[in-house]
């Protein structure tokens, strides 16, 4: 089967799974191969991905042979029983705008969990706020095997109930996370 490239424009609309408990198929998107591009042509991030509830990666689950590109919109109100309240990344995640807000992980990575030999990301000009993890990484739990970057992001008011990484928890002894011009504030 050949890899597919799919583009979805939220255009100010809402994709709502409307789940209040874990569902074995509770993601909004599960990307196993190819490239998924999500954009919001509304220009004000009013397109919303919400209401997902899954074991890993509430809204978006990215497999190791997949790429997800997000160019705006808001990922909000999603839950993971384990890791990655909004996004569970084992492949490549590129974000060039948008908001990740108010997601919940019952384990680690309230917004994003990133772990696997191929997992990496480049995230720029994204607001990541008000996410919650019961354990490590209120916004991010990162286990890098490839270099990654955060540029021009606002990472605010995220919370980890443990003592490890209100904003970012990282275990990446062999790789580099480059953080440039980010505002990281009021994380617990």
Short mmCIF file of C-alpha atoms in Angstrom, two decimals, residues 115-178:
data_model
loop_
_atom_site.label_atom_id
_atom_site.label_comp_id
_atom_site.label_asym_id
_atom_site.label_seq_id
_atom_site.Cartn_x
_atom_site.Cartn_y
_atom_site.Cartn_z
CA UNK A 115 9.17 8.71 22.41
CA UNK A 116 10.58 6.23 19.91
CA UNK A 117 13.72 5.74 17.84
CA UNK A 118 12.20 7.88 15.06
CA UNK A 119 10.27 10.36 17.20
CA UNK A 120 11.15 14.03 16.81
CA UNK A 121 9.48 17.39 16.32
CA UNK A 122 9.89 20.97 15.18
CA UNK A 123 7.34 23.24 16.85
CA UNK A 124 7.24 26.99 16.21
CA UNK A 125 4.90 29.84 17.14
CA UNK A 126 2.52 27.63 19.12
CA UNK A 127 0.77 28.49 22.40
CA UNK A 128 0.87 25.52 24.79
CA UNK A 129 -1.04 26.29 27.96
CA UNK A 130 -3.28 24.91 30.70
CA UNK A 131 -2.43 21.24 30.06
CA UNK A 132 -2.20 18.72 32.90
CA UNK A 133 -0.30 15.49 33.57
CA UNK A 134 -0.67 13.38 36.68
CA UNK A 135 3.02 12.46 36.47
CA UNK A 136 5.89 13.85 34.38
CA UNK A 137 5.65 16.78 32.00
CA UNK A 138 2.66 19.08 32.30
CA UNK A 139 3.18 20.16 28.67
CA UNK A 140 5.81 17.72 27.31
CA UNK A 141 7.26 14.33 28.19
CA UNK A 142 10.14 13.85 25.75
CA UNK A 143 12.42 10.86 25.16
CA UNK A 144 14.43 11.94 22.11
CA UNK A 145 16.42 9.76 19.78
CA UNK A 146 16.63 12.56 17.17
CA UNK A 147 17.29 16.29 17.58
CA UNK A 148 14.17 18.47 17.94
CA UNK A 149 13.28 22.13 18.36
CA UNK A 150 10.90 24.60 20.00
CA UNK A 151 10.97 28.12 18.52
CA UNK A 152 8.93 31.20 19.44
CA UNK A 153 6.44 29.25 21.58
CA UNK A 154 4.53 30.31 24.68
CA UNK A 155 4.49 27.46 27.23
CA UNK A 156 2.42 28.66 30.18
CA UNK A 157 0.31 27.44 33.09
CA UNK A 158 0.87 23.73 32.49
CA UNK A 159 0.92 21.41 35.47
CA UNK A 160 2.51 18.14 36.47
CA UNK A 161 1.23 16.73 39.76
CA UNK A 162 4.64 15.10 40.35
CA UNK A 163 7.76 17.10 41.03
CA UNK A 164 9.07 16.56 37.50
CA UNK A 165 8.62 19.04 34.68
CA UNK A 166 5.66 21.37 35.05
CA UNK A 167 6.45 22.47 31.48
CA UNK A 168 8.93 19.95 30.08
CA UNK A 169 10.24 16.61 31.31
CA UNK A 170 13.03 15.32 29.09
CA UNK A 171 15.21 12.23 28.97
CA UNK A 172 17.41 12.61 25.92
CA UNK A 173 20.98 11.91 26.85
CA UNK A 174 22.07 11.34 23.27
CA UNK A 175 20.12 14.07 21.43
CA UNK A 176 19.49 17.82 21.62
CA UNK A 177 16.31 19.81 22.18
CA UNK A 178 16.95 23.36 20.97
#
